[in-house]
Amino acid sequence: MSLLERHRNIIDFALSSLGRRWKKNIALTLVYAFTVFTLASVIFFTEAVKREARAVLQGAPEIVVQRLMAGRHDLIPAVYIDTLKKITGVGQVKGRLWGYYYEPSTGANYTVVASGNPPLEPGTIAVGQGVSRTLHAAEGDLIPLKGADGAYVSFEVTRVFSHASELVSADLIEMPAGDLRAFFGIPEGFYTDLTLKVRNEKELVVVADKIRRLLPDTRPILRDEILRTYDSLFDWRSGLLLVIFAGAVAAFIIFAWDKATSLSMEERREMGVLKAVGWETSEVIAMKSWEGVIISLTAFFGGTLFAYVHVFFSSALLFEPVLKGWAVLYPRFQLVPHIDPYQVLALFFLTVVPYTVATVIPSWNAATVDPDSIMRL
Amino acid sequence: MPGRKSDIFFIVVALGAAAFGLMMAHAHHRNGNAGSGLKEKAMLVERLELTDLCLFSDARYARHPSMADLHSAFQDSPMAMEHFPSGTVILPPPHLRLR
């Protein structure tokens, strides 16, 4: 009998054996698939966010200079612009105006930014989809917003940013710089922070050092640091991943413990009968290994495929409550799918292999015992 | 028609592998077509000088993690514990942790 035919016979028997305990095995496969699904969803989601951040934030300012006062981010005087312009290698220095606006009627937080180029007309704003949804505002509508002096100011919505840009614009309100100053009460001669362009990118670190020395109450943030923020935001030590990985590890420990300690009497007797009718120890172990492979492969395929659909077709619906937190406004974004074969392979080895090994070890112990003594148990 | 249970197993494994192949192909296809959407977002980032993705909007240090400082999560008072769920989900940026 060829090796293939021999293993086909063993698989036939393994499937019949699994079928005899189908309720337990279906429950086991479902829990196992859910664990794989959770892990795969996190891996797909975080990797897609990181890649999207890397692609989209390439156009972020080369250096942002913030002023800190008493440990807090403070408005930065416009006179700092002249100081920064004198640093060798600095090409352009611009003041950036932005802030946060809490809308009491909806309970949502918005990010208000000064209009870019081309600037908006005074009295008009452009808003993100999230702002449009929470305020029920469309193009042409007037939105009353409460200014720093307590009075409501009406702005006309001239544009709603597209759905495609929600990942960066969902909570944005773009407002003309003059209106923003009046709205937040930011005095002339001050900005929220400053942005710099450096002629030679290789000099960014040197320029940042000079900024720290010339203006000790400021801190420069490089574009590279902004990009690295998103590379490490969902590091394994972050709360989300730690909780999910800890849950998955705990689930696998329970699986392995269950398999290692509770080989049922029925299963032990089955192995005794098989050995008594002439099966070799290696064939009994192969049969139990195939049982493990069948369950873990089914769970792996099912869990990973559902995770892909979950993250890239339903916008990671199950993660929404976690990511939303206390926020009223949540962006509805479609991430660009990216599958890293190494990550899928790692997931495979982290899930399928431990379970299969956990199946084989107790079977080895049971299969090496005299069949007569097992059947008499 | 498959006659043996092992045939069904091999068919299921083949279907699973095919579904994996389709998943990879779909990801590759979507990646290829994502250019215009990414470009639109990148243009907005450049035009408005944005620094962060809008993933969380409950706390300012979670809305703009790259602009946050070490004290952001505890600014309400010296004894205030970090209480926003999003603050527990993400890590502080590396340029703050390495200082």
GROMACS .gro file of C-alpha atoms in nm:
model
  476
    1MET     CA    1   0.000   0.000   0.000
    2SER     CA    2   0.144   0.337  -0.100
    3LEU     CA    3   0.211   0.604   0.161
    4LEU     CA    4  -0.058   0.827   0.010
    5GLU     CA    5  -0.318   0.552   0.014
    6ARG     CA    6  -0.224   0.466   0.372
    7HIS     CA    7  -0.273   0.826   0.484
    8ARG     CA    8  -0.598   0.855   0.290
    9ASN     CA    9  -0.727   0.556   0.487
   10ILE     CA   10  -0.610   0.718   0.810
   11ILE     CA   11  -0.782   1.047   0.714
   12ASP     CA   12  -1.101   0.853   0.635
   13PHE     CA   13  -1.088   0.702   0.981
   14ALA     CA   14  -0.995   1.036   1.147
   15LEU     CA   15  -1.297   1.205   0.986
   16SER     CA   16  -1.527   0.922   1.100
   17SER     CA   17  -1.379   0.952   1.447
   18LEU     CA   18  -1.438   1.332   1.451
   19GLY     CA   19  -1.792   1.270   1.321
   20ARG     CA   20  -1.870   1.049   1.620
   21ARG     CA   21  -1.807   1.347   1.850
   22TRP     CA   22  -1.937   1.608   1.607
   23LYS     CA   23  -2.100   1.842   1.861
   24LYS     CA   24  -1.781   1.878   2.064
   25ASN     CA   25  -1.565   1.914   1.754
   26ILE     CA   26  -1.790   2.175   1.588
   27ALA     CA   27  -1.791   2.380   1.909
   28LEU     CA   28  -1.411   2.346   1.929
   29THR     CA   29  -1.364   2.449   1.565
   30LEU     CA   30  -1.592   2.752   1.607
   31VAL     CA   31  -1.405   2.879   1.915
   32TYR     CA   32  -1.072   2.809   1.747
   33ALA     CA   33  -1.184   2.989   1.427
   34PHE     CA   34  -1.302   3.286   1.632
   35THR     CA   35  -0.960   3.313   1.798
   36VAL     CA   36  -0.788   3.303   1.457
   37PHE     CA   37  -1.043   3.554   1.324
   38THR     CA   38  -0.966   3.799   1.606
   39LEU     CA   39  -0.590   3.771   1.563
   40ALA     CA   40  -0.608   3.795   1.182
   41SER     CA   41  -0.847   4.094   1.201
   42VAL     CA   42  -0.605   4.283   1.423
   43ILE     CA   43  -0.309   4.199   1.200
   44PHE     CA   44  -0.493   4.299   0.880
   45PHE     CA   45  -0.632   4.619   1.033
   46THR     CA   46  -0.313   4.747   1.192
   47GLU     CA   47  -0.099   4.666   0.889
   48ALA     CA   48  -0.346   4.840   0.654
   49VAL     CA   49  -0.359   5.150   0.879
   50LYS     CA   50   0.021   5.165   0.896
   51ARG     CA   51   0.057   5.139   0.519
   52GLU     CA   52  -0.215   5.398   0.459
   53ALA     CA   53  -0.051   5.637   0.709
   54ARG     CA   54   0.285   5.594   0.537
   55ALA     CA   55   0.133   5.667   0.195
   56VAL     CA   56  -0.092   5.956   0.298
   57LEU     CA   57   0.128   6.141   0.549
   58GLN     CA   58   0.424   6.172   0.311
   59GLY     CA   59   0.291   6.523   0.242
   60ALA     CA   60   0.283   6.623   0.612
   61PRO     CA   61   0.501   6.921   0.714
   62GLU     CA   62   0.875   6.843   0.723
   63ILE     CA   63   0.910   6.999   1.069
   64VAL     CA   64   0.638   7.121   1.305
   65VAL     CA   65   0.755   7.353   1.583
   66GLN     CA   66   0.538   7.366   1.894
   67ARG     CA   67   0.581   7.595   2.190
   68LEU     CA   68   0.550   7.439   2.534
   69MET     CA   69   0.467   7.634   2.847
   70ALA     CA   70   0.442   7.467   3.189
   71GLY     CA   71   0.431   7.130   3.016
   72ARG     CA   72   0.146   7.232   2.791
   73HIS     CA   73   0.121   7.311   2.423
   74ASP     CA   74   0.086   7.689   2.394
   75LEU     CA   75   0.037   7.947   2.118
   76ILE     CA   76   0.364   8.036   1.946
   77PRO     CA   77   0.459   8.401   1.877
   78ALA     CA   78   0.494   8.501   1.511
   79VAL     CA   79   0.833   8.661   1.591
   80TYR     CA   80   0.974   8.307   1.618
   81ILE     CA   81   0.930   8.283   1.240
   82ASP     CA   82   1.212   8.535   1.186
   83THR     CA   83   1.441   8.347   1.425
   84LEU     CA   84   1.375   8.019   1.244
   85LYS     CA   85   1.426   8.173   0.900
   86LYS     CA   86   1.781   8.268   1.001
   87ILE     CA   87   1.879   7.902   1.052
   88THR     CA   88   2.097   7.785   0.763
   89GLY     CA   89   1.914   7.541   0.540
   90VAL     CA   90   1.561   7.650   0.634
   91GLY     CA   91   1.364   7.730   0.318
   92GLN     CA   92   1.017   7.831   0.432
   93VAL     CA   93   0.851   7.895   0.768
   94LYS     CA   94   0.475   7.925   0.796
   95GLY     CA   95   0.235   7.973   1.085
   96ARG     CA   96  -0.032   7.706   1.126
   97LEU     CA   97  -0.369   7.787   1.281
   98TRP     CA   98  -0.584   7.505   1.410
   99GLY     CA   99  -0.778   7.396   1.715
  100TYR     CA  100  -1.052   7.179   1.854
  101TYR     CA  101  -1.419   7.263   1.872
  102TYR     CA  102  -1.664   7.078   2.097
  103GLU     CA  103  -2.017   7.095   1.964
  104PRO     CA  104  -2.251   7.084   2.267
  105SER     CA  105  -2.564   6.988   2.070
  106THR     CA  106  -2.409   6.671   1.926
  107GLY     CA  107  -2.134   6.604   2.182
  108ALA     CA  108  -1.884   6.565   1.898
  109ASN     CA  109  -1.529   6.703   1.880
  110TYR     CA  110  -1.417   6.861   1.555
  111THR     CA  111  -1.074   6.970   1.434
  112VAL     CA  112  -1.082   7.322   1.292
  113VAL     CA  113  -0.799   7.408   1.051
  114ALA     CA  114  -0.716   7.730   0.871
  115SER     CA  115  -0.789   7.726   0.499
  116GLY     CA  116  -0.508   7.621   0.268
  117ASN     CA  117  -0.442   7.732  -0.083
  118PRO     CA  118  -0.679   7.833  -0.248
  119PRO     CA  119  -0.831   7.997   0.062
  120LEU     CA  120  -1.202   7.987   0.136
  121GLU     CA  121  -1.417   8.301   0.122
  122PRO     CA  122  -1.481   8.465   0.463
  123GLY     CA  123  -1.793   8.323   0.629
  124THR     CA  124  -1.767   7.989   0.451
  125ILE     CA  125  -1.634   7.650   0.562
  126ALA     CA  126  -1.560   7.309   0.417
  127VAL     CA  127  -1.644   7.010   0.635
  128GLY     CA  128  -1.563   6.639   0.655
  129GLN     CA  129  -1.820   6.363   0.615
  130GLY     CA  130  -1.827   6.301   0.990
  131VAL     CA  131  -1.912   6.666   1.059
  132SER     CA  132  -2.175   6.657   0.785
  133ARG     CA  133  -2.331   6.342   0.938
  134THR     CA  134  -2.339   6.466   1.298
  135LEU     CA  135  -2.466   6.815   1.212
  136HIS     CA  136  -2.690   6.697   0.924
  137ALA     CA  137  -2.525   6.962   0.710
  138ALA     CA  138  -2.492   6.956   0.332
  139GLU     CA  139  -2.342   7.198   0.082
  140GLY     CA  140  -2.519   7.534   0.095
  141ASP     CA  141  -2.644   7.490   0.454
  142LEU     CA  142  -2.568   7.741   0.729
  143ILE     CA  143  -2.409   7.600   1.046
  144PRO     CA  144  -2.412   7.803   1.369
  145LEU     CA  145  -2.096   7.749   1.578
  146LYS     CA  146  -2.031   7.892   1.925
  147GLY     CA  147  -1.726   8.120   1.924
  148ALA     CA  148  -1.481   8.201   2.203
  149ASP     CA  149  -1.692   8.501   2.308
  150GLY     CA  150  -1.999   8.282   2.354
  151ALA     CA  151  -2.183   8.420   2.053
  152TYR     CA  152  -2.298   8.192   1.772
  153VAL     CA  153  -2.152   8.257   1.428
  154SER     CA  154  -2.312   8.109   1.116
  155PHE     CA  155  -2.089   7.963   0.847
  156GLU     CA  156  -2.201   7.850   0.503
  157VAL     CA  157  -2.089   7.501   0.402
  158THR     CA  158  -1.936   7.536   0.056
  159ARG     CA  159  -1.789   7.189   0.034
  160VAL     CA  160  -1.815   6.848   0.198
  161PHE     CA  161  -1.493   6.645   0.171
  162SER     CA  162  -1.538   6.314  -0.011
  163HIS     CA  163  -1.600   5.975   0.151
  164ALA     CA  164  -1.269   5.857   0.009
  165SER     CA  165  -1.080   6.108   0.226
  166GLU     CA  166  -1.260   6.028   0.556
  167LEU     CA  167  -0.953   5.873   0.713
  168VAL     CA  168  -0.793   6.218   0.724
  169SER     CA  169  -1.091   6.452   0.698
  170ALA     CA  170  -1.390   6.303   0.883
  171ASP     CA  171  -1.384   6.555   1.170
  172LEU     CA  172  -1.232   6.850   0.983
  173ILE     CA  173  -1.377   7.198   0.952
  174GLU     CA  174  -1.172   7.409   0.712
  175MET     CA  175  -1.220   7.776   0.790
  176PRO     CA  176  -1.060   8.097   0.652
  177ALA     CA  177  -0.763   8.200   0.869
  178GLY     CA  178  -0.918   8.537   0.967
  179ASP     CA  179  -1.247   8.372   1.069
  180LEU     CA  180  -1.057   8.108   1.268
  181ARG     CA  181  -0.868   8.374   1.463
  182ALA     CA  182  -1.188   8.558   1.547
  183PHE     CA  183  -1.375   8.234   1.623
  184PHE     CA  184  -1.117   8.098   1.871
  185GLY     CA  185  -0.999   8.440   1.992
  186ILE     CA  186  -0.639   8.381   1.883
  187PRO     CA  187  -0.467   8.722   1.891
  188GLU     CA  188  -0.278   8.855   1.589
  189GLY     CA  189   0.092   8.779   1.614
  190PHE     CA  190   0.038   8.425   1.740
  191TYR     CA  191  -0.008   8.087   1.574
  192THR     CA  192  -0.099   7.738   1.699
  193ASP     CA  193   0.236   7.610   1.577
  194LEU     CA  194   0.486   7.666   1.295
  195THR     CA  195   0.580   7.450   0.998
  196LEU     CA  196   0.919   7.448   0.829
  197LYS     CA  197   1.052   7.337   0.494
  198VAL     CA  198   1.418   7.251   0.479
  199ARG     CA  199   1.614   7.277   0.153
  200ASN     CA  200   1.804   6.955   0.203
  201GLU     CA  201   1.616   6.669   0.370
  202LYS     CA  202   1.941   6.528   0.507
  203GLU     CA  203   1.972   6.838   0.727
  204LEU     CA  204   1.638   6.791   0.905
  205VAL     CA  205   1.793   6.653   1.224
  206VAL     CA  206   2.061   6.924   1.232
  207VAL     CA  207   1.798   7.195   1.184
  208ALA     CA  208   1.585   7.040   1.461
  209ASP     CA  209   1.885   7.052   1.696
  210LYS     CA  210   1.944   7.418   1.612
  211ILE     CA  211   1.577   7.497   1.679
  212ARG     CA  212   1.601   7.337   2.025
  213ARG     CA  213   1.910   7.544   2.103
  214LEU     CA  214   1.781   7.875   1.964
  215LEU     CA  215   1.429   7.845   2.105
  216PRO     CA  216   1.449   7.629   2.420
  217ASP     CA  217   1.077   7.665   2.496
  218THR     CA  218   0.985   7.488   2.170
  219ARG     CA  219   0.999   7.133   2.046
  220PRO     CA  220   1.037   7.036   1.681
  221ILE     CA  221   0.855   6.729   1.548
  222LEU     CA  222   1.001   6.581   1.228
  223ARG     CA  223   0.792   6.425   0.950
  224ASP     CA  224   0.983   6.106   1.002
  225GLU     CA  225   0.866   6.104   1.364
  226ILE     CA  226   0.506   6.157   1.250
  227LEU     CA  227   0.538   5.857   1.016
  228ARG     CA  228   0.701   5.645   1.287
  229THR     CA  229   0.413   5.734   1.521
  230TYR     CA  230   0.180   5.527   1.304
  231ASP     CA  231   0.430   5.248   1.266
  232SER     CA  232   0.438   5.200   1.640
  233LEU     CA  233   0.088   5.320   1.734
  234PHE     CA  234  -0.046   4.965   1.727
  235ASP     CA  235   0.268   4.806   1.860
  236TRP     CA  236   0.212   4.475   2.042
  237ARG     CA  237   0.247   4.662   2.372
  238SER     CA  238  -0.044   4.894   2.294
  239GLY     CA  239  -0.360   4.815   2.487
  240LEU     CA  240  -0.562   4.684   2.193
  241LEU     CA  241  -0.305   4.431   2.080
  242LEU     CA  242  -0.198   4.333   2.429
  243VAL     CA  243  -0.555   4.249   2.531
  244ILE     CA  244  -0.628   4.060   2.210
  245PHE     CA  245  -0.300   3.869   2.206
  246ALA     CA  246  -0.333   3.788   2.575
  247GLY     CA  247  -0.687   3.659   2.507
  248ALA     CA  248  -0.566   3.449   2.214
  249VAL     CA  249  -0.273   3.308   2.411
  250ALA     CA  250  -0.505   3.224   2.700
  251ALA     CA  251  -0.746   3.052   2.456
  252PHE     CA  252  -0.462   2.845   2.308
  253ILE     CA  253  -0.334   2.751   2.653
  254ILE     CA  254  -0.685   2.632   2.740
  255PHE     CA  255  -0.701   2.433   2.412
  256ALA     CA  256  -0.363   2.277   2.474
  257TRP     CA  257  -0.437   2.205   2.840
  258ASP     CA  258  -0.771   2.049   2.743
  259LYS     CA  259  -0.602   1.834   2.482
  260ALA     CA  260  -0.308   1.741   2.704
  261THR     CA  261  -0.513   1.640   3.006
  262SER     CA  262  -0.857   1.536   2.897
  263LEU     CA  263  -0.819   1.274   2.631
  264SER     CA  264  -1.160   1.120   2.695
  265MET     CA  265  -1.209   0.763   2.806
  266GLU     CA  266  -1.388   0.698   2.479
  267GLU     CA  267  -1.085   0.823   2.283
  268ARG     CA  268  -0.844   0.615   2.496
  269ARG     CA  269  -1.057   0.305   2.445
  270GLU     CA  270  -1.074   0.375   2.073
  271MET     CA  271  -0.692   0.387   2.060
  272GLY     CA  272  -0.671   0.061   2.259
  273VAL     CA  273  -0.908  -0.112   2.017
  274LEU     CA  274  -0.712   0.018   1.717
  275LYS     CA  275  -0.387  -0.116   1.861
  276ALA     CA  276  -0.554  -0.446   1.951
  277VAL     CA  277  -0.677  -0.494   1.593
  278GLY     CA  278  -0.329  -0.438   1.457
  279TRP     CA  279  -0.271  -0.061   1.417
  280GLU     CA  280   0.082   0.044   1.492
  281THR     CA  281   0.161   0.320   1.741
  282SER     CA  282   0.281   0.544   1.456
  283GLU     CA  283  -0.052   0.494   1.272
  284VAL     CA  284  -0.254   0.581   1.582
  285ILE     CA  285  -0.045   0.896   1.631
  286ALA     CA  286  -0.083   0.981   1.260
  287MET     CA  287  -0.460   0.945   1.295
  288LYS     CA  288  -0.468   1.182   1.595
  289SER     CA  289  -0.236   1.425   1.412
  290TRP     CA  290  -0.471   1.428   1.114
  291GLU     CA  291  -0.760   1.503   1.351
  292GLY     CA  292  -0.563   1.803   1.479
  293VAL     CA  293  -0.473   1.915   1.127
  294ILE     CA  294  -0.834   1.887   1.005
  295ILE     CA  295  -0.970   2.098   1.293
  296SER     CA  296  -0.692   2.357   1.290
  297LEU     CA  297  -0.685   2.396   0.909
  298THR     CA  298  -1.064   2.443   0.899
  299ALA     CA  299  -1.041   2.700   1.179
  300PHE     CA  300  -0.744   2.874   1.014
  301PHE     CA  301  -0.907   2.903   0.670
  302GLY     CA  302  -1.245   3.007   0.812
  303GLY     CA  303  -1.101   3.252   1.067
  304THR     CA  304  -0.862   3.423   0.825
  305LEU     CA  305  -1.114   3.456   0.540
  306PHE     CA  306  -1.380   3.599   0.771
  307ALA     CA  307  -1.120   3.840   0.914
  308TYR     CA  308  -1.043   3.967   0.562
  309VAL     CA  309  -1.413   4.025   0.493
  310HIS     CA  310  -1.454   4.188   0.835
  311VAL     CA  311  -1.167   4.436   0.797
  312PHE     CA  312  -1.186   4.523   0.427
  313PHE     CA  313  -1.556   4.483   0.343
  314SER     CA  314  -1.729   4.586   0.666
  315SER     CA  315  -1.472   4.852   0.775
  316ALA     CA  316  -1.374   4.647   1.083
  317LEU     CA  317  -1.726   4.670   1.226
  318LEU     CA  318  -1.644   4.474   1.542
  319PHE     CA  319  -1.354   4.706   1.629
  320GLU     CA  320  -1.574   5.016   1.600
  321PRO     CA  321  -1.683   5.025   1.969
  322VAL     CA  322  -1.317   4.992   2.075
  323LEU     CA  323  -1.185   5.256   1.838
  324LYS     CA  324  -1.480   5.490   1.887
  325GLY     CA  325  -1.431   5.510   2.262
  326TRP     CA  326  -1.638   5.800   2.392
  327ALA     CA  327  -1.636   5.979   2.061
  328VAL     CA  328  -1.964   6.064   1.892
  329LEU     CA  329  -1.799   6.101   1.555
  330TYR     CA  330  -1.638   5.798   1.397
  331PRO     CA  331  -1.489   5.798   1.048
  332ARG     CA  332  -1.630   5.540   0.804
  333PHE     CA  333  -1.325   5.450   0.604
  334GLN     CA  334  -1.243   5.167   0.369
  335LEU     CA  335  -0.886   5.059   0.415
  336VAL     CA  336  -0.680   4.948   0.118
  337PRO     CA  337  -0.625   4.576   0.170
  338HIS     CA  338  -0.275   4.448   0.205
  339ILE     CA  339  -0.180   4.092   0.286
  340ASP     CA  340   0.172   4.028   0.398
  341PRO     CA  341   0.246   3.657   0.322
  342TYR     CA  342   0.494   3.648   0.613
  343GLN     CA  343   0.225   3.758   0.856
  344VAL     CA  344  -0.018   3.495   0.726
  345LEU     CA  345   0.257   3.236   0.758
  346ALA     CA  346   0.334   3.353   1.113
  347LEU     CA  347  -0.036   3.332   1.199
  348PHE     CA  348  -0.041   2.979   1.054
  349PHE     CA  349   0.254   2.866   1.263
  350LEU     CA  350   0.122   3.037   1.575
  351THR     CA  351  -0.218   2.871   1.550
  352VAL     CA  352  -0.209   2.546   1.353
  353VAL     CA  353   0.123   2.408   1.476
  354PRO     CA  354   0.070   2.447   1.856
  355TYR     CA  355  -0.274   2.290   1.836
  356THR     CA  356  -0.151   1.995   1.631
  357VAL     CA  357   0.141   1.940   1.868
  358ALA     CA  358  -0.096   1.966   2.165
  359THR     CA  359  -0.306   1.692   2.003
  360VAL     CA  360  -0.015   1.460   1.936
  361ILE     CA  361   0.156   1.463   2.280
  362PRO     CA  362  -0.129   1.306   2.488
  363SER     CA  363  -0.203   1.069   2.201
  364TRP     CA  364   0.159   0.957   2.209
  365ASN     CA  365   0.126   0.888   2.581
  366ALA     CA  366  -0.196   0.691   2.534
  367ALA     CA  367  -0.080   0.507   2.222
  368THR     CA  368   0.237   0.374   2.381
  369VAL     CA  369   0.046   0.206   2.667
  370ASP     CA  370  -0.045  -0.162   2.641
  371PRO     CA  371  -0.388  -0.190   2.462
  372ASP     CA  372  -0.511  -0.450   2.705
  373SER     CA  373  -0.466  -0.217   3.003
  374ILE     CA  374  -0.637   0.072   2.819
  375MET     CA  375  -0.940  -0.138   2.728
  376ARG     CA  376  -0.973  -0.259   3.088
  377LEU     CA  377  -0.996   0.103   3.217
  378MET     CA  378  -1.876   1.270  -0.694
  379PRO     CA  379  -1.627   1.207  -0.417
  380GLY     CA  380  -1.666   0.858  -0.277
  381ARG     CA  381  -1.448   0.879   0.032
  382LYS     CA  382  -1.438   1.113   0.327
  383SER     CA  383  -1.073   1.194   0.256
  384ASP     CA  384  -1.179   1.319  -0.090
  385ILE     CA  385  -1.414   1.567   0.078
  386PHE     CA  386  -1.128   1.676   0.303
  387PHE     CA  387  -0.895   1.733   0.007
  388ILE     CA  388  -1.169   1.925  -0.178
  389VAL     CA  389  -1.228   2.146   0.128
  390VAL     CA  390  -0.854   2.213   0.161
  391ALA     CA  391  -0.833   2.294  -0.212
  392LEU     CA  392  -1.131   2.531  -0.180
  393GLY     CA  393  -0.970   2.696   0.123
  394ALA     CA  394  -0.644   2.741  -0.066
  395ALA     CA  395  -0.835   2.880  -0.367
  396ALA     CA  396  -1.020   3.125  -0.140
  397PHE     CA  397  -0.681   3.233  -0.001
  398GLY     CA  398  -0.556   3.285  -0.355
  399LEU     CA  399  -0.867   3.493  -0.434
  400MET     CA  400  -0.809   3.696  -0.118
  401MET     CA  401  -0.451   3.771  -0.224
  402ALA     CA  402  -0.565   3.857  -0.578
  403HIS     CA  403  -0.837   4.086  -0.444
  404ALA     CA  404  -0.589   4.266  -0.216
  405HIS     CA  405  -0.349   4.307  -0.508
  406HIS     CA  406  -0.627   4.438  -0.735
  407ARG     CA  407  -0.756   4.686  -0.474
  408ASN     CA  408  -0.400   4.802  -0.411
  409GLY     CA  409  -0.359   4.874  -0.779
  410ASN     CA  410  -0.682   5.077  -0.791
  411ALA     CA  411  -0.620   5.263  -0.465
  412GLY     CA  412  -0.396   5.526  -0.623
  413SER     CA  413  -0.661   5.795  -0.677
  414GLY     CA  414  -0.805   5.763  -0.324
  415LEU     CA  415  -0.460   5.777  -0.165
  416LYS     CA  416  -0.365   6.071  -0.386
  417GLU     CA  417  -0.678   6.261  -0.282
  418LYS     CA  418  -0.597   6.208   0.086
  419ALA     CA  419  -0.229   6.296   0.035
  420MET     CA  420  -0.328   6.621  -0.145
  421LEU     CA  421  -0.558   6.719   0.141
  422VAL     CA  422  -0.279   6.644   0.391
  423GLU     CA  423  -0.039   6.863   0.195
  424ARG     CA  424  -0.284   7.147   0.132
  425LEU     CA  425  -0.404   7.175   0.494
  426GLU     CA  426  -0.069   7.070   0.645
  427LEU     CA  427  -0.230   6.783   0.837
  428THR     CA  428  -0.020   6.559   1.057
  429ASP     CA  429  -0.245   6.272   1.165
  430LEU     CA  430  -0.511   6.024   1.064
  431CYS     CA  431  -0.861   6.068   1.201
  432LEU     CA  432  -0.888   5.735   1.386
  433PHE     CA  433  -1.010   5.862   1.724
  434SER     CA  434  -1.186   6.186   1.803
  435ASP     CA  435  -1.257   6.163   2.175
  436ALA     CA  436  -0.927   6.289   2.321
  437ARG     CA  437  -0.693   6.541   2.156
  438TYR     CA  438  -0.382   6.330   2.219
  439ALA     CA  439  -0.554   6.037   2.046
  440ARG     CA  440  -0.681   6.252   1.758
  441HIS     CA  441  -0.332   6.387   1.692
  442PRO     CA  442  -0.096   6.136   1.858
  443SER     CA  443   0.210   6.268   1.676
  444MET     CA  444   0.148   6.620   1.816
  445ALA     CA  445   0.078   6.506   2.173
  446ASP     CA  446   0.319   6.575   2.457
  447LEU     CA  447   0.406   6.358   2.753
  448HIS     CA  448   0.154   6.519   2.983
  449SER     CA  449  -0.148   6.530   2.749
  450ALA     CA  450  -0.325   6.234   2.906
  451PHE     CA  451  -0.298   6.381   3.255
  452GLN     CA  452  -0.355   6.751   3.191
  453ASP     CA  453  -0.692   6.788   3.356
  454SER     CA  454  -0.538   6.789   3.703
  455PRO     CA  455  -0.226   6.649   3.868
  456MET     CA  456  -0.429   6.356   4.006
  457ALA     CA  457  -0.643   6.292   3.697
  458MET     CA  458  -0.600   5.940   3.565
  459GLU     CA  459  -0.609   5.876   3.194
  460HIS     CA  460  -0.973   5.793   3.132
  461PHE     CA  461  -1.038   5.795   2.756
  462PRO     CA  462  -1.078   5.444   2.610
  463SER     CA  463  -0.875   5.543   2.302
  464GLY     CA  464  -0.581   5.633   2.527
  465THR     CA  465  -0.562   5.272   2.639
  466VAL     CA  466  -0.574   5.141   2.284
  467ILE     CA  467  -0.269   5.317   2.141
  468LEU     CA  468   0.089   5.374   2.247
  469PRO     CA  469   0.249   5.717   2.283
  470PRO     CA  470   0.460   5.809   1.978
  471PRO     CA  471   0.821   5.682   1.981
  472HIS     CA  472   0.969   6.035   1.978
  473LEU     CA  473   0.813   6.090   2.322
  474ARG     CA  474   0.907   5.751   2.464
  475LEU     CA  475   1.270   5.777   2.356
  476ARG     CA  476   1.329   6.118   2.511
   0.00000   0.00000   0.00000
